[in-house]
Short mmCIF file of C-alpha atoms and ligand atoms in Angstrom, two decimals:
data_model
loop_
_atom_site.label_atom_id
_atom_site.label_comp_id
_atom_site.label_asym_id
_atom_site.label_seq_id
_atom_site.Cartn_x
_atom_site.Cartn_y
_atom_site.Cartn_z
CA MET A 1 2.41 -14.32 21.13
CA LYS A 2 3.81 -16.05 18.08
CA LEU A 3 6.06 -13.90 15.83
CA PHE A 4 6.75 -14.63 12.16
CA TYR A 5 9.55 -13.14 10.07
CA SER A 6 11.49 -14.06 6.96
CA PRO A 7 14.63 -12.19 5.82
CA ARG A 8 13.35 -12.75 2.26
CA VAL A 9 11.07 -9.75 2.80
CA LEU A 10 14.25 -7.65 2.55
CA ASP A 11 14.63 -8.60 -1.13
CA HIS A 12 12.42 -5.76 -2.36
CA ASP A 13 14.91 -2.91 -2.55
CA ALA A 14 13.95 0.07 -4.69
CA ALA A 15 16.72 2.24 -6.09
CA GLY A 16 14.74 5.42 -5.53
CA GLU A 17 11.35 7.00 -5.13
CA ILE A 18 9.97 10.06 -6.83
CA ASN A 19 8.66 12.29 -4.05
CA ARG A 20 7.35 15.75 -4.85
CA GLY A 21 9.09 15.66 -8.19
CA VAL A 22 12.50 14.73 -6.82
CA VAL A 23 14.13 11.29 -6.90
CA GLY A 24 15.29 10.41 -3.40
CA GLU A 25 15.82 7.47 -1.09
CA PRO A 26 12.69 5.31 -0.85
CA PHE A 27 10.64 5.66 2.32
CA GLU A 28 9.68 1.99 2.12
CA ARG A 29 13.07 0.34 2.40
CA PRO A 30 14.41 -2.99 3.70
CA GLU A 31 15.77 -1.55 6.97
CA ARG A 32 12.17 -1.03 8.07
CA ALA A 33 11.64 -4.75 8.46
CA ALA A 34 15.16 -5.37 9.76
CA ASN A 35 14.64 -2.76 12.47
CA VAL A 36 11.29 -4.16 13.55
CA ALA A 37 12.83 -7.66 13.65
CA ALA A 38 15.71 -6.39 15.80
CA ALA A 39 13.34 -4.62 18.20
CA LEU A 40 11.19 -7.74 18.54
CA ASN A 41 14.30 -9.83 19.20
CA ASN A 42 15.38 -7.50 21.98
CA ALA A 43 11.93 -7.19 23.52
CA GLY A 44 11.66 -10.71 24.86
CA LEU A 45 8.28 -11.24 23.19
CA GLY A 46 9.41 -14.59 21.84
CA LEU A 47 11.49 -16.02 19.03
CA LEU A 48 10.98 -14.89 15.46
CA VAL A 49 9.82 -17.96 13.57
CA GLU A 50 10.52 -18.46 9.87
CA PRO A 51 7.18 -18.70 8.01
CA ALA A 52 6.20 -21.91 6.21
CA SER A 53 5.87 -21.95 2.40
CA PHE A 54 2.22 -21.95 1.41
CA PRO A 55 0.99 -22.86 -2.08
CA ASP A 56 -0.18 -20.12 -4.42
CA GLU A 57 -3.78 -21.31 -4.11
CA HIS A 58 -4.21 -19.20 -0.94
CA LEU A 59 -2.95 -16.12 -2.73
CA LEU A 60 -5.27 -16.82 -5.66
CA ARG A 61 -8.31 -16.76 -3.38
CA VAL A 62 -7.81 -12.99 -3.23
CA HIS A 63 -5.69 -12.01 -6.25
CA ASP A 64 -6.36 -12.63 -9.94
CA LYS A 65 -4.20 -15.20 -11.73
CA ASP A 66 -3.16 -12.85 -14.56
CA TYR A 67 -2.08 -10.21 -12.01
CA VAL A 68 -0.04 -12.72 -9.99
CA GLU A 69 1.72 -13.96 -13.15
CA PHE A 70 2.43 -10.37 -14.15
CA LEU A 71 4.08 -9.63 -10.78
CA ARG A 72 6.08 -12.86 -10.90
CA SER A 73 7.56 -12.10 -14.32
CA ALA A 74 7.49 -8.30 -14.69
CA HIS A 75 11.07 -7.56 -13.68
CA ARG A 76 12.47 -10.41 -15.78
CA ARG A 77 10.54 -9.05 -18.76
CA TRP A 78 11.86 -5.57 -17.98
CA LEU A 79 15.46 -6.84 -18.12
CA ASN A 80 14.73 -8.92 -21.24
CA ALA A 81 13.52 -5.74 -22.93
CA GLY A 82 17.00 -4.29 -22.36
CA ARG A 83 15.95 -2.03 -19.52
CA LYS A 84 18.00 -1.36 -16.40
CA GLY A 85 16.98 -0.75 -12.80
CA ASP A 86 13.44 -0.94 -11.49
CA ALA A 87 10.27 -1.37 -13.56
CA ILE A 88 8.16 1.77 -13.26
CA PRO A 89 5.00 2.60 -15.22
CA MET A 90 5.00 5.64 -17.45
CA CYS A 91 1.53 5.75 -18.97
CA TRP A 92 -1.99 5.36 -17.65
CA ARG A 93 -5.40 5.18 -19.26
CA ALA A 94 -7.39 8.27 -18.32
CA ASP A 95 -10.91 7.57 -17.18
CA ARG A 96 -12.45 9.09 -20.31
CA MET A 97 -10.36 7.02 -22.71
CA ARG A 98 -11.85 3.82 -24.11
CA PRO A 99 -11.99 0.99 -21.56
CA ALA A 100 -8.83 -1.10 -21.70
CA LEU A 101 -8.63 -4.80 -22.23
CA LEU A 102 -5.53 -6.39 -20.73
CA PRO A 103 -2.73 -5.18 -23.03
CA THR A 104 0.22 -7.36 -23.99
CA ASP A 105 3.00 -4.74 -24.08
CA LEU A 106 5.04 -4.55 -20.85
CA ASP A 107 4.80 -0.76 -20.47
CA ALA A 108 1.08 -0.91 -21.13
CA GLN A 109 0.71 -3.68 -18.55
CA LEU A 110 2.66 -1.68 -15.94
CA GLY A 111 0.18 1.16 -16.39
CA TYR A 112 -2.72 -1.32 -16.39
CA TYR A 113 -1.84 -2.95 -13.05
CA ALA A 114 -0.21 -0.05 -11.15
CA PHE A 115 -2.02 2.92 -9.70
CA ASP A 116 1.00 5.06 -8.79
CA ILE A 117 4.65 5.68 -9.61
CA MET A 118 6.02 5.12 -6.12
CA THR A 119 5.88 1.33 -6.15
CA PRO A 120 8.76 0.17 -8.36
CA ILE A 121 9.06 -3.51 -9.26
CA THR A 122 12.64 -4.44 -8.42
CA GLU A 123 14.55 -7.63 -9.04
CA GLY A 124 13.50 -9.04 -5.67
CA SER A 125 10.00 -7.59 -5.38
CA TRP A 126 8.20 -10.82 -6.20
CA GLN A 127 10.27 -12.89 -3.74
CA ALA A 128 9.71 -10.33 -1.00
CA ALA A 129 6.00 -9.88 -1.61
CA ARG A 130 5.51 -13.65 -1.80
CA ALA A 131 7.48 -14.12 1.45
CA SER A 132 5.34 -11.40 3.02
CA VAL A 133 2.21 -13.39 2.10
CA ASP A 134 3.74 -16.56 3.59
CA THR A 135 4.43 -14.54 6.74
CA ALA A 136 0.79 -13.42 6.96
CA LEU A 137 -0.42 -16.96 6.20
CA SER A 138 1.77 -18.44 8.93
CA GLY A 139 0.16 -16.08 11.43
CA ALA A 140 -3.29 -17.00 10.11
CA ALA A 141 -2.50 -20.73 10.36
CA HIS A 142 -1.43 -20.21 13.96
CA ILE A 143 -4.75 -18.51 14.76
CA ALA A 144 -6.75 -21.10 12.76
CA SER A 145 -5.11 -23.97 14.64
CA GLY A 146 -6.79 -22.71 17.78
CA THR A 147 -3.61 -23.18 19.82
CA GLY A 148 -2.78 -19.50 20.00
CA GLN A 149 -4.75 -16.33 20.60
CA ALA A 150 -2.35 -13.88 18.97
CA ALA A 151 0.32 -13.64 16.31
CA PHE A 152 2.40 -10.90 14.73
CA SER A 153 3.39 -11.28 11.08
CA LEU A 154 6.27 -9.00 10.14
CA CYS A 155 5.10 -8.43 6.59
CA ARG A 156 6.97 -6.30 4.08
CA PRO A 157 6.35 -4.83 1.58
CA PRO A 158 3.01 -3.80 3.09
CA GLY A 159 -0.24 -4.97 1.53
CA HIS A 160 -3.36 -2.98 2.30
CA HIS A 161 -3.28 -0.81 -0.84
CA ALA A 162 -3.08 -3.85 -3.16
CA GLY A 163 -6.36 -4.96 -4.73
CA SER A 164 -7.24 -8.19 -6.46
CA ASP A 165 -5.52 -6.97 -9.64
CA TYR A 166 -3.60 -3.81 -8.85
CA TYR A 167 -0.59 -2.57 -6.92
CA GLY A 168 0.45 0.76 -5.47
CA GLY A 169 1.20 2.55 -2.20
CA TYR A 170 4.27 0.29 -1.78
CA CYS A 171 1.94 -2.77 -1.81
CA PHE A 172 1.91 -5.70 -4.26
CA LEU A 173 0.09 -8.55 -2.50
CA ASN A 174 -2.43 -8.01 0.27
CA GLY A 175 -1.25 -10.10 3.22
CA ALA A 176 -4.10 -9.07 5.53
CA ALA A 177 -6.69 -9.98 2.89
CA VAL A 178 -5.04 -13.35 2.11
CA ALA A 179 -4.87 -14.09 5.85
CA ALA A 180 -8.53 -13.17 6.41
CA GLN A 181 -9.58 -15.36 3.49
CA PHE A 182 -7.45 -18.23 4.87
CA LEU A 183 -9.32 -17.98 8.20
CA ILE A 184 -12.67 -18.08 6.37
CA ASP A 185 -11.46 -21.08 4.34
CA HIS A 186 -10.49 -22.82 7.58
CA GLY A 187 -13.95 -22.71 9.02
CA MET A 188 -14.37 -19.27 10.52
CA SER A 189 -17.57 -17.57 9.42
CA ARG A 190 -16.88 -13.91 10.31
CA ILE A 191 -13.54 -12.08 10.26
CA ALA A 192 -13.05 -8.40 11.05
CA ILE A 193 -10.13 -6.49 9.59
CA LEU A 194 -9.22 -3.41 11.61
CA ASP A 195 -6.83 -1.03 9.88
CA PRO A 196 -5.21 1.62 12.11
CA ASP A 197 -2.49 2.50 9.55
CA TYR A 198 -2.37 6.24 8.75
CA HIS A 199 -3.49 5.50 5.19
CA HIS A 200 -6.76 4.07 4.00
CA GLY A 201 -6.40 0.41 3.01
CA ASN A 202 -8.15 0.80 -0.30
CA GLY A 203 -7.11 -2.64 -1.54
CA THR A 204 -8.52 -4.48 1.46
CA GLN A 205 -11.73 -2.47 1.25
CA ASP A 206 -12.07 -3.27 -2.44
CA ILE A 207 -11.41 -7.00 -2.05
CA PHE A 208 -14.18 -7.46 0.53
CA TYR A 209 -16.51 -4.63 -0.54
CA ALA A 210 -19.41 -6.85 -1.62
CA ARG A 211 -19.06 -9.41 1.19
CA ASN A 212 -20.69 -9.73 4.59
CA ASP A 213 -18.35 -12.36 6.03
CA VAL A 214 -15.40 -9.95 6.27
CA LEU A 215 -15.97 -6.60 7.99
CA TYR A 216 -13.43 -3.94 7.05
CA VAL A 217 -12.99 -1.05 9.51
CA SER A 218 -10.37 1.63 8.88
CA LEU A 219 -9.28 4.78 10.71
CA HIS A 220 -7.08 6.92 8.54
CA ALA A 221 -6.14 10.35 7.27
CA ASP A 222 -8.94 11.96 5.29
CA PRO A 223 -8.46 11.10 1.60
CA ALA A 224 -9.43 14.69 0.86
CA THR A 225 -5.87 15.57 1.95
CA ASP A 226 -3.90 12.33 1.91
CA PHE A 227 -2.98 9.28 -0.16
CA PRO A 228 -4.77 7.32 -1.63
CA PHE A 229 -6.98 10.39 -2.31
CA TYR A 230 -9.73 8.71 -4.36
CA THR A 231 -11.04 6.26 -1.80
CA GLY A 232 -11.51 6.01 1.96
CA PHE A 233 -14.42 8.41 2.44
CA ALA A 234 -17.06 7.81 5.11
CA ASP A 235 -19.83 7.18 2.59
CA GLU A 236 -18.10 4.05 1.26
CA ILE A 237 -20.14 1.50 3.22
CA GLY A 238 -20.08 -1.61 1.02
CA ILE A 239 -22.33 -2.84 -1.77
CA GLY A 240 -24.83 -5.67 -2.30
CA ASP A 241 -24.43 -8.34 0.38
CA GLY A 242 -21.55 -6.23 1.74
CA LEU A 243 -23.69 -3.17 2.43
CA GLY A 244 -22.92 -2.04 5.98
CA PHE A 245 -19.80 -4.23 6.23
CA ASN A 246 -17.30 -1.53 5.31
CA LEU A 247 -16.63 1.34 7.69
CA ASN A 248 -14.29 4.26 7.10
CA PHE A 249 -13.33 6.82 9.72
CA PRO A 250 -11.50 9.59 7.87
CA LEU A 251 -9.68 11.81 10.39
CA ALA A 252 -8.16 15.25 10.10
CA ARG A 253 -4.43 15.81 9.97
CA GLN A 254 -2.93 16.36 13.45
CA THR A 255 -5.28 13.78 14.96
CA ASP A 256 -3.79 12.78 18.31
CA TRP A 257 -4.45 9.81 20.55
CA SER A 258 -7.52 11.26 22.26
CA ALA A 259 -9.26 12.19 18.98
CA TRP A 260 -8.25 8.85 17.47
CA ALA A 261 -9.55 6.96 20.51
CA ASP A 262 -12.92 8.74 20.22
CA ALA A 263 -13.32 7.45 16.66
CA TYR A 264 -12.01 4.06 17.70
CA GLY A 265 -14.83 3.78 20.25
CA ALA A 266 -17.36 3.71 17.42
CA ALA A 267 -15.15 1.39 15.35
CA GLU A 268 -14.82 -1.01 18.26
CA GLN A 269 -18.59 -1.06 18.82
CA SER A 270 -19.19 -2.00 15.20
CA ILE A 271 -16.66 -4.82 15.45
CA ARG A 272 -18.34 -6.09 18.64
CA ASN A 273 -21.77 -6.01 16.96
CA PHE A 274 -20.33 -8.11 14.14
CA SER A 275 -19.00 -10.68 16.67
CA PRO A 276 -16.02 -11.84 14.61
CA GLU A 277 -14.29 -15.14 15.28
CA ALA A 278 -10.92 -13.44 14.77
CA VAL A 279 -9.63 -9.94 14.03
CA VAL A 280 -6.84 -9.19 11.57
CA VAL A 281 -5.13 -5.90 12.45
CA SER A 282 -3.36 -4.10 9.61
CA LEU A 283 -0.85 -2.59 11.99
CA GLY A 284 0.73 0.54 10.59
CA VAL A 285 2.71 2.70 13.00
CA ASP A 286 2.85 5.68 10.65
CA THR A 287 0.41 7.52 12.94
CA LEU A 288 3.50 8.61 14.93
CA SER A 289 4.03 12.36 15.20
CA GLY A 290 6.94 13.18 12.92
CA ASP A 291 6.56 10.17 10.63
CA PRO A 292 8.03 11.44 7.35
CA LEU A 293 4.94 10.51 5.31
CA SER A 294 2.18 11.25 7.76
CA LYS A 295 0.54 14.02 9.74
CA PHE A 296 -1.04 12.43 12.81
CA ALA A 297 0.22 13.24 16.31
CA PHE A 298 0.63 9.93 18.14
CA GLN A 299 3.31 9.99 20.85
CA PRO A 300 5.39 6.83 21.38
CA GLU A 301 3.48 5.85 24.54
CA ASP A 302 0.20 6.00 22.59
CA PHE A 303 1.15 2.76 20.86
CA GLY A 304 0.98 1.04 24.26
CA ARG A 305 -2.51 2.49 24.61
CA LEU A 306 -3.37 1.25 21.11
CA GLY A 307 -2.32 -2.27 22.08
CA GLY A 308 -4.40 -1.94 25.24
CA VAL A 309 -7.62 -1.03 23.44
CA LEU A 310 -7.04 -3.79 20.87
CA SER A 311 -6.79 -6.36 23.67
CA ARG A 312 -10.37 -5.45 24.69
CA LEU A 313 -11.61 -7.06 21.46
CA SER A 314 -11.25 -10.31 23.42
CA CYS A 315 -10.97 -12.60 20.43
CA PRO A 316 -7.95 -14.03 18.58
CA VAL A 317 -5.92 -11.29 16.87
CA LEU A 318 -3.51 -11.55 13.97
CA PHE A 319 -1.30 -8.48 13.56
CA VAL A 320 -0.04 -7.92 10.03
CA PHE A 321 2.61 -5.22 9.70
CA GLU A 322 1.81 -2.42 7.24
CA GLY A 323 3.27 1.14 7.27
CA GLY A 324 5.59 3.20 9.44
CA TYR A 325 8.46 5.23 8.01
CA ALA A 326 10.23 6.79 10.99
CA ILE A 327 12.82 4.08 10.54
CA ASP A 328 14.53 4.37 13.92
CA GLN A 329 11.25 4.32 15.86
CA ILE A 330 8.98 1.83 14.14
CA GLY A 331 10.47 -1.20 15.91
CA ALA A 332 9.97 0.32 19.37
CA ASN A 333 6.42 1.34 18.49
CA VAL A 334 5.49 -2.13 17.25
CA VAL A 335 6.89 -3.51 20.52
CA ARG A 336 4.90 -0.94 22.53
CA THR A 337 1.73 -2.00 20.70
CA LEU A 338 2.32 -5.70 21.34
CA HIS A 339 3.28 -5.12 24.99
CA GLY A 340 0.14 -3.02 25.43
CA PHE A 341 -1.91 -5.78 23.83
CA LEU A 342 -0.43 -8.35 26.21
CA GLY A 343 -1.04 -6.10 29.20
CA GLU A 344 2.66 -5.98 29.95
CA TYR A 345 3.12 -2.30 29.32
CA ILE A 346 1.74 0.61 31.29
CA ALA A 347 1.65 3.71 29.12
C1 LIG B 401 1.73 2.92 2.39
B1 LIG B 401 1.15 2.45 3.73
C2 LIG B 401 5.41 10.34 -0.82
C3 LIG B 401 3.91 10.20 -0.91
C4 LIG B 401 3.46 9.12 -0.01
C5 LIG B 401 2.59 6.90 -0.37
C6 LIG B 401 1.98 6.39 0.83
C7 LIG B 401 1.96 4.90 0.85
C8 LIG B 401 1.72 4.40 2.24
N1 LIG B 401 6.05 10.09 -2.05
N2 LIG B 401 2.44 8.32 -0.55
O1 LIG B 401 -0.21 2.67 3.89
O2 LIG B 401 1.84 2.93 4.87
ZN1 LIG B 402 0.39 3.89 5.84
#
């Protein structure tokens, strides 16, 4: 298995996060990626390879130009306006207000492109998010070359909440979506994206919602109780040509491995019926019991089982790292997943 990691993904470093009305340490912090990198290094799964630099054109296949330019310049504009610290939106357009055209004011643009307050734009956010996309693209290029059957891209910040022109849920650029599009652009005709992160990948769903060449399948906490709240319900099944190519499995809090695996059986069948040429896995390990943001009940050994069931897909798999906030355990659980996938780990 080929592993990709760049220390540039550490550059996004938020000063704080507002959680339940209190400013505290961010859940999504650089040590997450550093810890996963350290665990991979110790696991003997292979060397961590520095990703190549890909041109923006790959990114722009999925994200809008104006949005990308906003992300690239937002923190510089924030400092130029005499502000300190991280750029955070303060005002949103309510749904019943008049429809907004792209505003020019920085604060108005922050509210225009963001969908939450927990995703600050820091001095290094652009560099990190861009490096995260290069990391995903390097994994995709490895799969597209046909020389390898599996890759793990240690992306950070995560990506699956980011849409073509919006950010939130700690995500700025959608690495899994850019990678899937890269595989399509390199001759593959059907890509499945499987998203086992605790949270619904609303951005990935949105990007491919009207398409039948990319199947999006997500198992996640019911949006009736969990972030991102407004999307991820079972009746969201795609639109137009994409009708039937989006599948959501909202699951109750406290879902454990056996309940998750039941739902996965149906998810797996739908992926098989689609017969993808490759599968991109948005690998979040925030399904762990005790994860500080999540309420599923996976035990550590269940990640080996997860890797095992993913290996049954029997087609090339690109793992793209997403969530997981139990900082001291996420590295071991990524390793368990990859070992299980490679058949080297008995749960
Ligand atoms: C990103 B990914 C605490 C609320 C948590 C944010 C969840 C973002 C998860 N302030 N909401 O899918 O792991
Ligand atoms: Zn998550």
